[in-house]
XYZ file of C-alpha atoms in Angstrom:
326
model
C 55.280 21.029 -88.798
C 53.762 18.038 -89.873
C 51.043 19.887 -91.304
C 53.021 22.052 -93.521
C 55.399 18.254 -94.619
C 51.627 16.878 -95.723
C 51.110 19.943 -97.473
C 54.702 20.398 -99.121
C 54.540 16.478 -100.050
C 50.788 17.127 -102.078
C 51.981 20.064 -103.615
C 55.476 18.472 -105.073
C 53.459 15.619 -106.092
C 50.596 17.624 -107.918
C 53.690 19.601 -109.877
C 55.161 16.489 -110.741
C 51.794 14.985 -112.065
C 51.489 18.275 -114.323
C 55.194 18.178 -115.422
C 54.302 14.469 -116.499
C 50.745 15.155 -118.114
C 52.843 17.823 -120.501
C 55.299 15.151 -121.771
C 53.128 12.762 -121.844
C 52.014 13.350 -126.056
C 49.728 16.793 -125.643
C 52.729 17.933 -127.947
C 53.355 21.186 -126.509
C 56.412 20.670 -125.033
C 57.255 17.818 -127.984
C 60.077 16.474 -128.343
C 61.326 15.746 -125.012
C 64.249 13.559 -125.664
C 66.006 11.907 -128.241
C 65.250 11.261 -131.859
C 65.478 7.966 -133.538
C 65.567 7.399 -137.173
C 65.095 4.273 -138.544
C 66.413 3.297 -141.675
C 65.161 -0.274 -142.456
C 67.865 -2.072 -144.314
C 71.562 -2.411 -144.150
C 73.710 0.181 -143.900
C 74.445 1.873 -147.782
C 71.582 1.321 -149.321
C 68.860 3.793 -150.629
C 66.784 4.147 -147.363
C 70.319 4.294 -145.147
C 71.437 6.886 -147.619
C 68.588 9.113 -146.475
C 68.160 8.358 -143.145
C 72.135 9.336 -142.185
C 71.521 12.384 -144.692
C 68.485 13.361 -142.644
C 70.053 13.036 -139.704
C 73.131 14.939 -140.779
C 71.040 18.201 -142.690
C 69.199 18.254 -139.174
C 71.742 18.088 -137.083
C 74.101 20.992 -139.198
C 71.113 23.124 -139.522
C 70.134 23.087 -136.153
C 66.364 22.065 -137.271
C 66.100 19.779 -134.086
C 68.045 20.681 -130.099
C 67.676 16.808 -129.713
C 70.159 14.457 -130.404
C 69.130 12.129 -133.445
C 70.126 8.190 -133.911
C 69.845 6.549 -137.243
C 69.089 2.633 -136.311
C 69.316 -0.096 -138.585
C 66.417 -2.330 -138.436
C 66.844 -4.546 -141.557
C 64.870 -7.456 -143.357
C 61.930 -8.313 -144.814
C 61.759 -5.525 -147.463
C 61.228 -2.605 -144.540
C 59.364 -5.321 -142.705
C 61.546 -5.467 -139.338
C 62.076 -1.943 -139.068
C 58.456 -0.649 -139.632
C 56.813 -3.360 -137.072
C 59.606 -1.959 -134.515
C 58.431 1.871 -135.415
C 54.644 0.492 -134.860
C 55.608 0.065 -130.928
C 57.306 3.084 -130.519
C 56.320 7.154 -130.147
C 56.477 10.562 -132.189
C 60.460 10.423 -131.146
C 60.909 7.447 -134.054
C 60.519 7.782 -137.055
C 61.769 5.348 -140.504
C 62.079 5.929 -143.869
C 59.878 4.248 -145.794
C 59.072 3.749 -149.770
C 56.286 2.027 -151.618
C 57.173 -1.411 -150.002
C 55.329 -0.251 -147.402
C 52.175 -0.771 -149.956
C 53.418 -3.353 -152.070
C 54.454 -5.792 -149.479
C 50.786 -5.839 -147.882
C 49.239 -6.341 -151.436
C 51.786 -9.301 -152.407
C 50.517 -10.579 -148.717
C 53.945 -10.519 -146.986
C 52.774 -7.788 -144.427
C 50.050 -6.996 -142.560
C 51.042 -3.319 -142.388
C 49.324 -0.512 -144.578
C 50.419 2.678 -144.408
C 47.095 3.256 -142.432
C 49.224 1.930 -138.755
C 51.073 4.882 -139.649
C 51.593 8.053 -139.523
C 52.640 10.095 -142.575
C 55.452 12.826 -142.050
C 56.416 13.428 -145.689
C 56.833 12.448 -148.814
C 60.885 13.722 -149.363
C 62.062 12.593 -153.215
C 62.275 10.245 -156.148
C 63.814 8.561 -158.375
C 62.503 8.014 -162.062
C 62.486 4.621 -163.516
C 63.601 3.800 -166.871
C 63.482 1.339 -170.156
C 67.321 0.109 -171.130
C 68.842 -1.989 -174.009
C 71.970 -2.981 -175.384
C 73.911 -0.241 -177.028
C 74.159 -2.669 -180.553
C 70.168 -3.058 -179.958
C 67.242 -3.346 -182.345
C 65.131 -0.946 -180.499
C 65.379 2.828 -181.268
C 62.598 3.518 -179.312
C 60.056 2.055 -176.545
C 56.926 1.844 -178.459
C 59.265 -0.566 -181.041
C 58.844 -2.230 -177.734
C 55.537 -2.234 -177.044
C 54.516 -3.119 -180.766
C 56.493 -6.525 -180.417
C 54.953 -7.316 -176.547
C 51.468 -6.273 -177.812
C 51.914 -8.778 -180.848
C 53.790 -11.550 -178.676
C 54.204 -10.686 -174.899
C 56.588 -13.767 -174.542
C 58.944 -12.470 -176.873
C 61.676 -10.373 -174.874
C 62.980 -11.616 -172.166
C 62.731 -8.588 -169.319
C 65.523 -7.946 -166.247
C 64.211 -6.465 -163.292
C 65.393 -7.032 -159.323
C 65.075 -7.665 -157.147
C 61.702 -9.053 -157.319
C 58.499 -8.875 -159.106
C 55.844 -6.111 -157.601
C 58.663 -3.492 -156.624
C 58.434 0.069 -158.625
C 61.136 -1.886 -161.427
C 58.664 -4.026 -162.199
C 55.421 -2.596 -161.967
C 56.568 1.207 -163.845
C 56.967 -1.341 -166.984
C 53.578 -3.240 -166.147
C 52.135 0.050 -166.223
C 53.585 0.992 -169.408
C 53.026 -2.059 -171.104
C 49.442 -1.989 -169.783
C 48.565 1.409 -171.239
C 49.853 0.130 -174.518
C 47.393 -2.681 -174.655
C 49.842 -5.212 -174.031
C 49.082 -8.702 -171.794
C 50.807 -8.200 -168.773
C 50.172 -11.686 -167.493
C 52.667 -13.163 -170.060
C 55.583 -10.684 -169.957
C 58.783 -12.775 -169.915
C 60.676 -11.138 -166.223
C 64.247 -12.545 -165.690
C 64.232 -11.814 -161.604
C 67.934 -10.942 -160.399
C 69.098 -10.096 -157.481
C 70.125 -6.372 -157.323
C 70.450 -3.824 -160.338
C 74.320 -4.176 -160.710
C 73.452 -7.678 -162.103
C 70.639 -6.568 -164.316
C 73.283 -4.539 -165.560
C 75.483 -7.991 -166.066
C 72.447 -9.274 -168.008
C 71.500 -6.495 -170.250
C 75.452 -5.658 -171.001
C 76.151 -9.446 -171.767
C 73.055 -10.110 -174.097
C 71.220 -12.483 -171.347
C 68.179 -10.200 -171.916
C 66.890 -7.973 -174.402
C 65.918 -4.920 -172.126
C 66.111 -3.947 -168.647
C 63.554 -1.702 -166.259
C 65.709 -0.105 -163.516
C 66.284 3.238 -161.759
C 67.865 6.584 -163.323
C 70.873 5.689 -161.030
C 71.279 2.434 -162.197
C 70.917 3.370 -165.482
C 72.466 6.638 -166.646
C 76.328 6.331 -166.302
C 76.405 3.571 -168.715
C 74.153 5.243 -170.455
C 76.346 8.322 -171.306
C 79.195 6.012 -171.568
C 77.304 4.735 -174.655
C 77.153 1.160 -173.287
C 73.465 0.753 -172.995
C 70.464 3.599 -174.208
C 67.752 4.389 -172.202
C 64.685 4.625 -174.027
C 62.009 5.758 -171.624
C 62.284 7.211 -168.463
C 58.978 7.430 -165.906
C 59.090 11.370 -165.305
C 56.494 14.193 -165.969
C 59.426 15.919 -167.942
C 62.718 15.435 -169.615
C 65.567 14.794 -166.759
C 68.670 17.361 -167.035
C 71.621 15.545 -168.305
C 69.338 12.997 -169.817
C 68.047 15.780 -172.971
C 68.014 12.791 -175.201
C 65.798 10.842 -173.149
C 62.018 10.816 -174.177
C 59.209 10.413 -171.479
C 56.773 7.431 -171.481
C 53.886 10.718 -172.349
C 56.136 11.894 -175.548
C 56.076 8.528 -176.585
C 52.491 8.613 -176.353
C 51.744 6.398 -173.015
C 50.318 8.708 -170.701
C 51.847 7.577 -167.472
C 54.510 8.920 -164.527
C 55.344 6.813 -162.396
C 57.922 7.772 -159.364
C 60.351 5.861 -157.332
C 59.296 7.675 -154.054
C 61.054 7.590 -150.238
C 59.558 9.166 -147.445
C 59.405 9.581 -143.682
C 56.777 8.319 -141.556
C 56.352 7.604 -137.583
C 53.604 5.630 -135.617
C 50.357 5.349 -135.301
C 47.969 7.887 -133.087
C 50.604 10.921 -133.222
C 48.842 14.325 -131.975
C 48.472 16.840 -134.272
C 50.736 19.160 -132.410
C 53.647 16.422 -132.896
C 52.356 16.500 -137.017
C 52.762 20.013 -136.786
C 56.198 19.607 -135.403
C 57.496 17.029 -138.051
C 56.195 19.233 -141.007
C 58.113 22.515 -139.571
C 61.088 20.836 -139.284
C 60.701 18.757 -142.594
C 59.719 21.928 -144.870
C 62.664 23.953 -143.916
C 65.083 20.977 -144.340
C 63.732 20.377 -147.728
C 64.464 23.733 -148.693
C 68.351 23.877 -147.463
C 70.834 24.099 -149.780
C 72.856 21.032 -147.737
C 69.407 18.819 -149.401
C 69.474 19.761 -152.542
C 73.221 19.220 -153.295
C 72.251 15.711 -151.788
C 69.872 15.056 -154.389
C 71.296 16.205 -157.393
C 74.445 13.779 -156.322
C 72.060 10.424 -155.881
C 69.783 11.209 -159.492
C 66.665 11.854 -157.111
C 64.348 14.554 -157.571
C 62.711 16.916 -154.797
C 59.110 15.594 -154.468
C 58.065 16.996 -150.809
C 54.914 16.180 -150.151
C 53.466 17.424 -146.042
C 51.719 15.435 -143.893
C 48.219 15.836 -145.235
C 49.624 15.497 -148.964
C 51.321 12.418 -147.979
C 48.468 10.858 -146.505
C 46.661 11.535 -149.788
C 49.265 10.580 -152.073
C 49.260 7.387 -149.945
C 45.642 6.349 -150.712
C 46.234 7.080 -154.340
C 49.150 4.967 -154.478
C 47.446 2.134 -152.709
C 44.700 2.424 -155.240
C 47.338 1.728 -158.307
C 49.121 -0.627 -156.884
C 46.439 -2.889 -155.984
C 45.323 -2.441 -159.903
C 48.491 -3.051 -161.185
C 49.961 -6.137 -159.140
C 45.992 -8.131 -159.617
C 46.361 -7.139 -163.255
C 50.053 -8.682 -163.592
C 48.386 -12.289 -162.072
C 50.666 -11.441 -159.081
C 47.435 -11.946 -156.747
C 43.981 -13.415 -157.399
């Protein structure tokens, strides 16, 4: 009797050693409890927005059996809630958006994207060139000619801080053209509603913000947009020339994506990029972008990782090239 307790005991503990070896990240039998989402700022901004409409279009669509937890892990520009997703396993994941790369260049982080894992790439936004409805400026190379001839000349609104995609879309631009970046007069304030304040009340003579930002006053006829950052003409926006019509060959998006930690197998990649692709493709997703003024711009986990590297790349260019960083 004892015999066959030994023998009983060994076995049940073998089975339980297997059971945990198969849960323990091989993948196969991934995910194995819940789902956490991070979204790394307050609740109702831009990367809350997607992380409850993730979690939502998942949910309804029954893309994931697991239960899935949007957290809100904010400060530091993504900061707080990508060091907590560097601790954690393929069950978290956060939003994240070219902070991420901009933050470690401007030497506020020591995360790259490289402690990560890239999911996907999910949309943008396009960035755009605004003035004054009663303005001078008919178009943005009138721009360019009068920064290329005196860089100090127009005073600039951008928030909420220099090095973000506001800022460096224009440095770009401006770059292309010839122009010194180093002396471009930026008026830093502290969200886009009061760059809108400033460019409405004549405190500045041209803003660089987001479509969103941008278009509704736009087709109220209080401001024109004179550039926007996108390969093509945005629908609704006809009357909008590109930065390439204009003759500055540059696009430059305002991307969010997903990512989750470092070291993730490639069967819990795999996983991610099934259950992204078919959400990106739902009808629920595309209403949701069409409503914010973002554009689909799925990009896999391999293309993601790519697209990281070249981002990295121009950044780095850009923010030395505005004095930013020696």
């Amino acid at each position: 009797m004892k015999r066959l307790l030994s023998v009983f005991v060994i076995f049940t503990l073998l089975l339980l050693s297997a059971c945990s070896m198969g849960s323990s990240g091989d993948g196969k039998n991934f995910p194995t409890g819940n789902i956490e989402l991070v979204a790394p700022a307050t609740p109702g901004g831009g990367w809350d927005t997607t992380a409850r409409a993730i979690q939502k279009i998942l949910r309804d669509e029954k893309l994931v059996d697991q239960n899935i937890n949007v957290v809100n892990k904010p400060g530091g520009g993504g900061e707080v809630g990508w060091q907590y997703l560097s601790t954690k396993d393929a069950h978290h994941l956060a939003i994240n958006s070219s902070l991420l790369i901009s933050n470690h260049l401007l030497g506020q982080s020591n995360l790259t994207y490289e402690d990560f894992t890239p999911i996907a790439i999910l949309t943008t936004e396009w960035m755009t060139i605004a003035v004054s409805a009663d303005s001078k400026f008919q178009n943005a190379i009138e721009i360019m000619e009068q920064l290329k001839e005196d860089p100090h000349s127009l005073k600039i609104a951008v928030a909420p801080g220099l090095g973000n995609n506001d800022h460096l879309s224009f440095v770009q631009a401006a770059k292309e053209f010839g122009v010194d970046v180093t002396k471009l007069d930026f008026m830093v304030y502290e969200s886009g509603g009061d760059v809108l304040t400033a460019l409405l009340g004549g405190h500045v003579d041209l803003a660089t913000m987001a479509l969103s930002e941008s278009k509704e006053q736009h087709l109220a006829g209080n401001l024109r947009i004179l550039s926007v950052s996108s390969e093509e003409r945005i629908k609704g926006l006809e009357d909008v020339p590109t930065w390439k019509e204009q003759g500055i060959d540059i696009v430059f998006p305002h991307w969010r994506g997903v990512m989750g930690p470092k070291d993730m197998t490639e069967e819990e990649i795999a996983y991610w990029d099934d259950v992204f692709s078919k959400m990106v493709e739902t009808e629920a997703w595309d209403e949701l972008v069409k409503n914010n003024e973002w554009s689909h711009f799925y990009k896999n986990s391999s293309e993601a990782k790519a697209f990281f590297e070249e981002q990295t790349e121009m950044y780095n260019e850009l923010i030395t090239e505005a004095g930013l960083v020696e």
